[in-house]
């Protein structure tokens, strides 16, 4: 049975790795989309942005990307333009984005994923940097 959870993942990113580990600790094995190798289509990217209910600029990544070189701070760029830049340079897509039956979120910080997991009670979780995420109290 295919997973009901999808993570748009960059294995080089600690936040993305922590988020994936939390999903797995919840008992799920998500569909993993390494978006740098297999970028989403324009339709998929637009749908992710729409269901997250965020502005296009909210998922633009600046650090370690051509953001500054391309001058993406300039307000002249429309949402359509920004999406075209993200499709041409997938590194500009902030990560990780997680899709579950309970919602779609940009999971920064990684524990944001707990808000949308079918089973958010993952117990105590230790991030790669040693930070401990404790279970939420109902």
Short mmCIF file of N, CA, C and O in Angstrom, two decimals, residues 1 23 38 90 101 108 124 132:
data_model
loop_
_atom_site.label_atom_id
_atom_site.label_comp_id
_atom_site.label_asym_id
_atom_site.label_seq_id
_atom_site.Cartn_x
_atom_site.Cartn_y
_atom_site.Cartn_z
N UNK A 1 0.85 -1.20 0.00
CA UNK A 1 0.00 0.00 0.00
C UNK A 1 0.89 1.25 0.00
O UNK A 1 1.78 1.36 0.83
N UNK A 23 9.10 11.26 11.03
CA UNK A 23 8.02 10.55 10.32
C UNK A 23 8.18 9.05 10.54
O UNK A 23 7.22 8.35 10.88
N UNK A 38 14.64 15.18 -8.78
CA UNK A 38 13.38 15.07 -9.52
C UNK A 38 12.46 16.21 -9.06
O UNK A 38 11.60 16.03 -8.21
N UNK A 90 15.89 24.14 -8.52
CA UNK A 90 15.14 23.53 -7.40
C UNK A 90 15.74 23.79 -6.02
O UNK A 90 15.02 23.75 -5.02
N UNK A 101 -2.32 13.23 5.20
CA UNK A 101 -3.78 13.39 5.16
C UNK A 101 -4.27 14.52 6.08
O UNK A 101 -5.38 15.02 5.92
N UNK A 108 9.90 23.51 9.04
CA UNK A 108 11.03 24.22 9.62
C UNK A 108 10.50 24.98 10.83
O UNK A 108 9.70 25.88 10.62
N UNK A 124 10.07 10.72 22.90
CA UNK A 124 11.16 11.69 22.90
C UNK A 124 12.03 11.44 21.67
O UNK A 124 12.32 10.31 21.32
N UNK A 132 16.63 18.00 22.04
CA UNK A 132 15.61 16.98 22.36
C UNK A 132 14.24 17.56 22.14
O UNK A 132 13.91 18.65 22.63
#
